[in-house]
Coordinates of C-alpha atoms and ligand atoms in Angstrom, one line a residue:
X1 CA 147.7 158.4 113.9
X2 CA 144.8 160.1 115.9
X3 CA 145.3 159.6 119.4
X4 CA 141.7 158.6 120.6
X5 CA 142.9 155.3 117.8
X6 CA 142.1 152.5 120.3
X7 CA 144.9 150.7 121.0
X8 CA 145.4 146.7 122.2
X9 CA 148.4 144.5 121.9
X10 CA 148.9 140.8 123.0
X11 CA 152.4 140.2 124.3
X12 CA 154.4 136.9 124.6
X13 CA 157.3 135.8 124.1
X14 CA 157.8 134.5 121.2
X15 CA 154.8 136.1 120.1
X16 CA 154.7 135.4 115.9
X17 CA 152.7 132.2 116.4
X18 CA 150.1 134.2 118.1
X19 CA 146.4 134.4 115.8
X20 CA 144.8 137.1 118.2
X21 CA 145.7 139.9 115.8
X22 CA 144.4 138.0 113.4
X23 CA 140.7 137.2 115.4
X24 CA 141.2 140.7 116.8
X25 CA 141.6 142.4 113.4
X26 CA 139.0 140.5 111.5
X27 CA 136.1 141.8 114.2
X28 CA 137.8 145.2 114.0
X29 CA 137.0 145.3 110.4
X30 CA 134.1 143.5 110.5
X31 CA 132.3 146.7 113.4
X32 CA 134.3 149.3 111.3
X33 CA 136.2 149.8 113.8
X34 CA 139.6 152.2 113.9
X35 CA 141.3 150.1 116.2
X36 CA 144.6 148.5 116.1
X37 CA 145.4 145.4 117.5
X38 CA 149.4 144.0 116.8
X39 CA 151.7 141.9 118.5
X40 CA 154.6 142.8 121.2
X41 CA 157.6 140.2 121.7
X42 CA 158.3 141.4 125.6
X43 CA 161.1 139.4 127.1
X44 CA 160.7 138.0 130.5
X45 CA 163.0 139.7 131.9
X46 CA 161.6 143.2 130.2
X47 CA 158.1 142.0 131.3
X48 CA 157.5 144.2 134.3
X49 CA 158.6 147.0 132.8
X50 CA 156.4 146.7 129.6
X51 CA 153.4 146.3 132.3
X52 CA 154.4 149.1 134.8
X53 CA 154.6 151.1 131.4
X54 CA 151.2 150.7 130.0
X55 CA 149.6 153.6 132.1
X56 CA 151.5 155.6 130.2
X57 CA 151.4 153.8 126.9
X58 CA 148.8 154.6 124.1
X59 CA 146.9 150.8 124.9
X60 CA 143.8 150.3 126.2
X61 CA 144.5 146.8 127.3
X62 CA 146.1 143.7 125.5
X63 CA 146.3 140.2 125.9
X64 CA 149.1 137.9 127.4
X65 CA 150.5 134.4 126.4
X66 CA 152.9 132.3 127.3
X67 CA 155.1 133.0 129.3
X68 CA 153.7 135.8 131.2
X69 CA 150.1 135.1 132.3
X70 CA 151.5 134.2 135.7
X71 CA 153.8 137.1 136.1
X72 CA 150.9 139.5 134.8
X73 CA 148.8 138.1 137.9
X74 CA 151.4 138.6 140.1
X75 CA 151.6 142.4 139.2
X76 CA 148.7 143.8 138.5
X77 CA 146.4 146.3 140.3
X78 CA 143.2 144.0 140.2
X79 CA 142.0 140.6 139.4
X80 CA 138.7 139.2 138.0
X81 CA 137.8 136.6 139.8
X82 CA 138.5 133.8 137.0
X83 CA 142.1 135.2 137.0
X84 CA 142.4 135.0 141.1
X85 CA 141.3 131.5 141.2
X86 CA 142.9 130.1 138.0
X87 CA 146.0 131.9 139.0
X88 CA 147.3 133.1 135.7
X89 CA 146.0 136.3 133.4
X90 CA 145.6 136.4 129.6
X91 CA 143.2 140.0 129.9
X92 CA 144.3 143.2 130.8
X93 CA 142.5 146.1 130.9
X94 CA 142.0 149.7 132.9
X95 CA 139.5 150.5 135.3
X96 CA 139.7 154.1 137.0
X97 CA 143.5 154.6 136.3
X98 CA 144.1 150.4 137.7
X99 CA 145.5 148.0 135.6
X100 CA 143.3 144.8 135.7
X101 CA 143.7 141.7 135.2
X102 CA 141.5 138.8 134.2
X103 CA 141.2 135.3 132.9
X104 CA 138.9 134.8 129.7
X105 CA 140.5 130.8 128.9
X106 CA 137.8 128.8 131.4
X107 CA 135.0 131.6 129.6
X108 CA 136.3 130.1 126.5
X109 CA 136.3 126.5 126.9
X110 CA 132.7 126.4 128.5
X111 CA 131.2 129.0 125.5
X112 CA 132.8 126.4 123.1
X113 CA 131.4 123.4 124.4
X114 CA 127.7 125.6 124.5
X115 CA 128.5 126.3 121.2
X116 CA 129.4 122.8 119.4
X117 CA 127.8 120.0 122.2
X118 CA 125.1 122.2 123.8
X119 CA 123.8 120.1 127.3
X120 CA 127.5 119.1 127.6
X121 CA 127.4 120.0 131.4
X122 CA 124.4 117.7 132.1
X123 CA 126.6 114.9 132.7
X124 CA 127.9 116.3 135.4
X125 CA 130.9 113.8 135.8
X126 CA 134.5 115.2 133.9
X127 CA 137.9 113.4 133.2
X128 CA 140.7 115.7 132.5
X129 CA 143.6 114.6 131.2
X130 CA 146.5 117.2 132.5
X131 CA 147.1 119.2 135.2
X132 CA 149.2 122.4 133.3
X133 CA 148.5 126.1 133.1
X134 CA 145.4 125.5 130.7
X135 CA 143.8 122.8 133.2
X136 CA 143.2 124.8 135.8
X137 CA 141.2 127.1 133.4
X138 CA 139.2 124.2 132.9
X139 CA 138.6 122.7 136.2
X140 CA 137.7 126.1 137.0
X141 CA 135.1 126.6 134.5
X142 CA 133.6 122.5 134.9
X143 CA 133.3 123.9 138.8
X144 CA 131.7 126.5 137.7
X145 CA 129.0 124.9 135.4
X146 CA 128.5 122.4 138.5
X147 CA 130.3 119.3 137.4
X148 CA 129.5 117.0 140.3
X149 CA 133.1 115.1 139.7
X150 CA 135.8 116.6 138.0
X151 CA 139.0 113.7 137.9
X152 CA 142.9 115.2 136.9
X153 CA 144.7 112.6 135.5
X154 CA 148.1 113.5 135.0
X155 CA 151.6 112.3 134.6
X156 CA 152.9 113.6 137.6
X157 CA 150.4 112.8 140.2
X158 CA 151.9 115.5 142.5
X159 CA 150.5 118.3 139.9
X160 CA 147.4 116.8 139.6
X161 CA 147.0 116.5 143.7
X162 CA 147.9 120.3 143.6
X163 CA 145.3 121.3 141.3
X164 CA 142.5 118.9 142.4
X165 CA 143.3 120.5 146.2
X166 CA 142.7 124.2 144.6
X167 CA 139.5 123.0 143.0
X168 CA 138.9 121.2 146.7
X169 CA 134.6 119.4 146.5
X170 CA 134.8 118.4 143.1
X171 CA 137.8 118.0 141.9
X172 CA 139.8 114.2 142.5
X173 CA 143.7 113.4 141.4
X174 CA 144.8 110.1 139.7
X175 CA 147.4 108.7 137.6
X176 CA 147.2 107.2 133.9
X177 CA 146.6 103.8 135.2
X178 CA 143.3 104.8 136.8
X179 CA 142.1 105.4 133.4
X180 CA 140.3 102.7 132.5
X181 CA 138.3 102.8 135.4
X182 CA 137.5 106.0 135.3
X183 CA 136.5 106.4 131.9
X184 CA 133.4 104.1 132.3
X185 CA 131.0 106.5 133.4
X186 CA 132.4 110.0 131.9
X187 CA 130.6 112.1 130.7
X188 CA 133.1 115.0 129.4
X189 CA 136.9 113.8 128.5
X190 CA 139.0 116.9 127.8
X191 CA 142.9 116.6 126.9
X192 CA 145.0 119.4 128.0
X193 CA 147.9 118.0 128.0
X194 CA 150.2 119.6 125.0
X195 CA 150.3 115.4 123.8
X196 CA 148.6 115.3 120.1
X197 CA 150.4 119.0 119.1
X198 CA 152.2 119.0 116.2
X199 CA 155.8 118.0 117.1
X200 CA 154.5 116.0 120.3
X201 CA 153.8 112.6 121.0
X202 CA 150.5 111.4 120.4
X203 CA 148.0 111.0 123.1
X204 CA 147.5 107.5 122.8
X205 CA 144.5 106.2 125.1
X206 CA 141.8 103.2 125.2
X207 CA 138.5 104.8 124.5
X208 CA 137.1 101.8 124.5
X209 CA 135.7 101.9 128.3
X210 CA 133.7 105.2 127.7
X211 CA 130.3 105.7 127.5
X212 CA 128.6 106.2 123.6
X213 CA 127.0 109.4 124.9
X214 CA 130.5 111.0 126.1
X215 CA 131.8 114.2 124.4
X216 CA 135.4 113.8 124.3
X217 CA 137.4 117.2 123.7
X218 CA 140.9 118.3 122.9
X219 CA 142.1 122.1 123.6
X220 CA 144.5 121.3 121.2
X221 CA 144.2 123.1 117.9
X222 CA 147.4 122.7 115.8
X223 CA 146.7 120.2 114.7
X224 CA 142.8 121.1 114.4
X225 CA 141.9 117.4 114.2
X226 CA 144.1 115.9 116.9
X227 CA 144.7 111.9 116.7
X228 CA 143.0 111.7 119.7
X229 CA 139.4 113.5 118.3
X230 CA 140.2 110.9 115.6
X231 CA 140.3 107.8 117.3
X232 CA 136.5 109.3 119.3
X233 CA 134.7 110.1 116.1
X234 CA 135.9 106.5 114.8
X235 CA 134.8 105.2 118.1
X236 CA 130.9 107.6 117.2
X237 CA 131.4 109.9 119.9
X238 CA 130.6 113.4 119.8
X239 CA 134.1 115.9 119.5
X240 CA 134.4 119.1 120.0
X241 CA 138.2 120.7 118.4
X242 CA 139.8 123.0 120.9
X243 CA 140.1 126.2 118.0
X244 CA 136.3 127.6 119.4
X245 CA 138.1 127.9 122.9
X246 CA 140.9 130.3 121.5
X247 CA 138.2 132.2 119.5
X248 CA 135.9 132.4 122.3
X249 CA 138.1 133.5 125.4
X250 CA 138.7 136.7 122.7
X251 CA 135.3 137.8 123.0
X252 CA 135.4 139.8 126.4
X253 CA 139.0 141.2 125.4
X254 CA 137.4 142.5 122.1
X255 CA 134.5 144.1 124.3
X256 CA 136.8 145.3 126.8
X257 CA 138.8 147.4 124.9
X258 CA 136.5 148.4 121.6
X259 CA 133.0 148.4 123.0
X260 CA 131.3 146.0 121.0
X261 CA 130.9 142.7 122.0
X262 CA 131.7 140.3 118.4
X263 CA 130.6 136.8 117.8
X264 CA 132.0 134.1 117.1
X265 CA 131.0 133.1 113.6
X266 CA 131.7 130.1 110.7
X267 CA 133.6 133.0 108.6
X268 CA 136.0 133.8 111.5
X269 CA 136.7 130.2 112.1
X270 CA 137.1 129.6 108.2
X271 CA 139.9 132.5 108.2
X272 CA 141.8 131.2 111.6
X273 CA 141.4 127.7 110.2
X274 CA 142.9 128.7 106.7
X275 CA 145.8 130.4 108.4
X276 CA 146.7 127.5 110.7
X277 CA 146.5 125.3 107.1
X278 CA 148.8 127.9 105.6
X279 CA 151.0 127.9 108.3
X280 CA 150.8 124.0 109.0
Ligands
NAP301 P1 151.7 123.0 130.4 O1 151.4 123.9 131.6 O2 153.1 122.9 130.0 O3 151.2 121.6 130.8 C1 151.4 120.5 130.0 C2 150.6 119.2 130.4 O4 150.9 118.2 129.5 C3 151.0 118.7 131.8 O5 149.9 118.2 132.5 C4 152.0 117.6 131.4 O6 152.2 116.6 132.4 C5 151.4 117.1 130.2 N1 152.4 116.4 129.4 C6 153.3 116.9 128.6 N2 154.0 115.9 128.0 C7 153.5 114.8 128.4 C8 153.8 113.4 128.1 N3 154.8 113.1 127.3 N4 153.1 112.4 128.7 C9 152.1 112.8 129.5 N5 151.7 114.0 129.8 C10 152.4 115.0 129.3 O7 150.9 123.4 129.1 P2 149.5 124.2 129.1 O8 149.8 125.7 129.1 O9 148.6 123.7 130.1 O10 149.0 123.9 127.6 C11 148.7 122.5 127.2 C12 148.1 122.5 125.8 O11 146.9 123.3 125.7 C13 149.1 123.2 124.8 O12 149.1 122.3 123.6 C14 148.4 124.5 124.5 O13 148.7 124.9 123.1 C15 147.0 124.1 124.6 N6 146.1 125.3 124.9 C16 145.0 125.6 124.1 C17 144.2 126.7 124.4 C18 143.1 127.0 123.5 O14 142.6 128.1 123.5 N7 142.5 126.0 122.8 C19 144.5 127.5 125.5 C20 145.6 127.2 126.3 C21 146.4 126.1 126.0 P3 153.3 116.7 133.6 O15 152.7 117.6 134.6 O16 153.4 115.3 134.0 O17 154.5 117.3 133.0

């Protein structure tokens, strides 16, 4: 292999499940470019080491996945911004012999809510149900678009306190049973809690109180159509499946470490959505 190849991995552990070398690989063909782009099963305990190593590895950069996007902030050189306030990285890249790290997951929830409900910001009030790793990429990126109120409804109240105190001016905890209430005049209803994933409980919720011009989305993609998207389009609201967010938050990786920056197209999403039903 010629050793100008560019080189970009996404590590996790387990990492088979992962469809980034597939998105990765399709734009790499689709710009000609000789790139590579393949998995790497790191261990958590071997995770420092793979990191501290990739100075002197052939990789450009690479993406990281559960469980390591909090370690990876923890120890590398530099942070995007995204990544310093969401707390976790999923980007990694070099700058001037630095490792840096940054946060593409808030990028990609707000370019696939641009993409599929454009003006989805305009309501400017959000409920979101969760308070996990993948909320506070969303808070973050409601913040950023200037959602006057952003509510956390969680399970555990305490998590959702936590996170509505990092996202301090917008953001509000509550608990399930404040639902109702707070339902009547959302806007945007995002689920990202892991309920509605194949092998979970469903996410079983009272639309009923929401507004007909809400958008209600799930970040959940397996499965694509989660019962909860269900129940809205029955209910004639406008849903938006969370798939677009883990082909968008790609896009700066891609550019990153090959130089071009790809789009997200209908044939990409056709060829991630055909593996997920292959692999359903
Ligand atoms: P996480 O950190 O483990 O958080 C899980 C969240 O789900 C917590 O808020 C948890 O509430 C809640 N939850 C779990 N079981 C519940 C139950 N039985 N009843 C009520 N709430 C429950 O997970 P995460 O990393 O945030 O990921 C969440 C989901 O988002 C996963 O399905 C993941 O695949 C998906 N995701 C999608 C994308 C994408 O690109 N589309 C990106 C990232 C993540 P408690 O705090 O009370 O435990």
């Amino acid at each position: 292999m010629a050793e100008e190849t560019p080189r970009a991995f996404v590590c996790g552990h387990p990492v088979a499940h992962s469809r980034s070398p597939l998105i990765h690989g399709y734009w790499l063909q689709e710009h000609g470019i000789a790139g590579i782009y393949e998995r790497r099963d790191v261990a958590p305990e071997a995770f420092e080491t793979f990191l501290r190593g990739l100075a002197r590895s052939p990789y450009v950069g690479g993406n990281v996945t559960i469980p390591h996007k909090e370690s990876a902030h923890l120890l590398v050189d530099r942070r995007d911004e995204a990544a310093e306030i969401i707390g976790a990285v999923n980007t990694l890249w070099f700058e001037d012999g630095s490792l840096c790290g940054g946060n593409t997951d808030a990028y990609g929830f707000a370019a696939n809510l641009d993409s599929a409900a454009p003006c989805w910001a305009e309501g400017s009030v959000a409920t979101v149900l969760g308070a996990g790793g993948a909320a506070r990429a969303v808070v973050h990126a409601l913040r950023e678009r200037g959602m006057r109120e952003i509510r956390i409804v969680n399970r555990t109240l305490a998590r959702a306190e936590e996170l509505a105190y990092r996202f301090a001016g917008p953001a509000s905890a509550h608990g399930w049973d404040a639902l109702p209430e707070l339902l009547a005049d959302t806007a945007l209803l995002v689920n990202t809690t892991s309920l509605g994933m194949d092998g979970a409980a469903a996410l079983v919720l009272d639309l009923a109180p929401l507004p007909s011009s809400a958008v209600v989305t799930d970040i959940v993609y397996v499965p694509l159509e989660t019962p909860f998207l269900v129940k809205a389009k029955q209910r004639g609201l406008r849903t938006v499946d969370g798939l677009g967010m883990l082909l968008h938050q790609a896009v700066p990786g891609f550019e990153r470490w090959f130089g071009v920056r790809p789009e997200v197209t209908p044939r990409l999403r056709a060829l991630v959505v055909a593996d997920l039903e292959a692999t359903a």
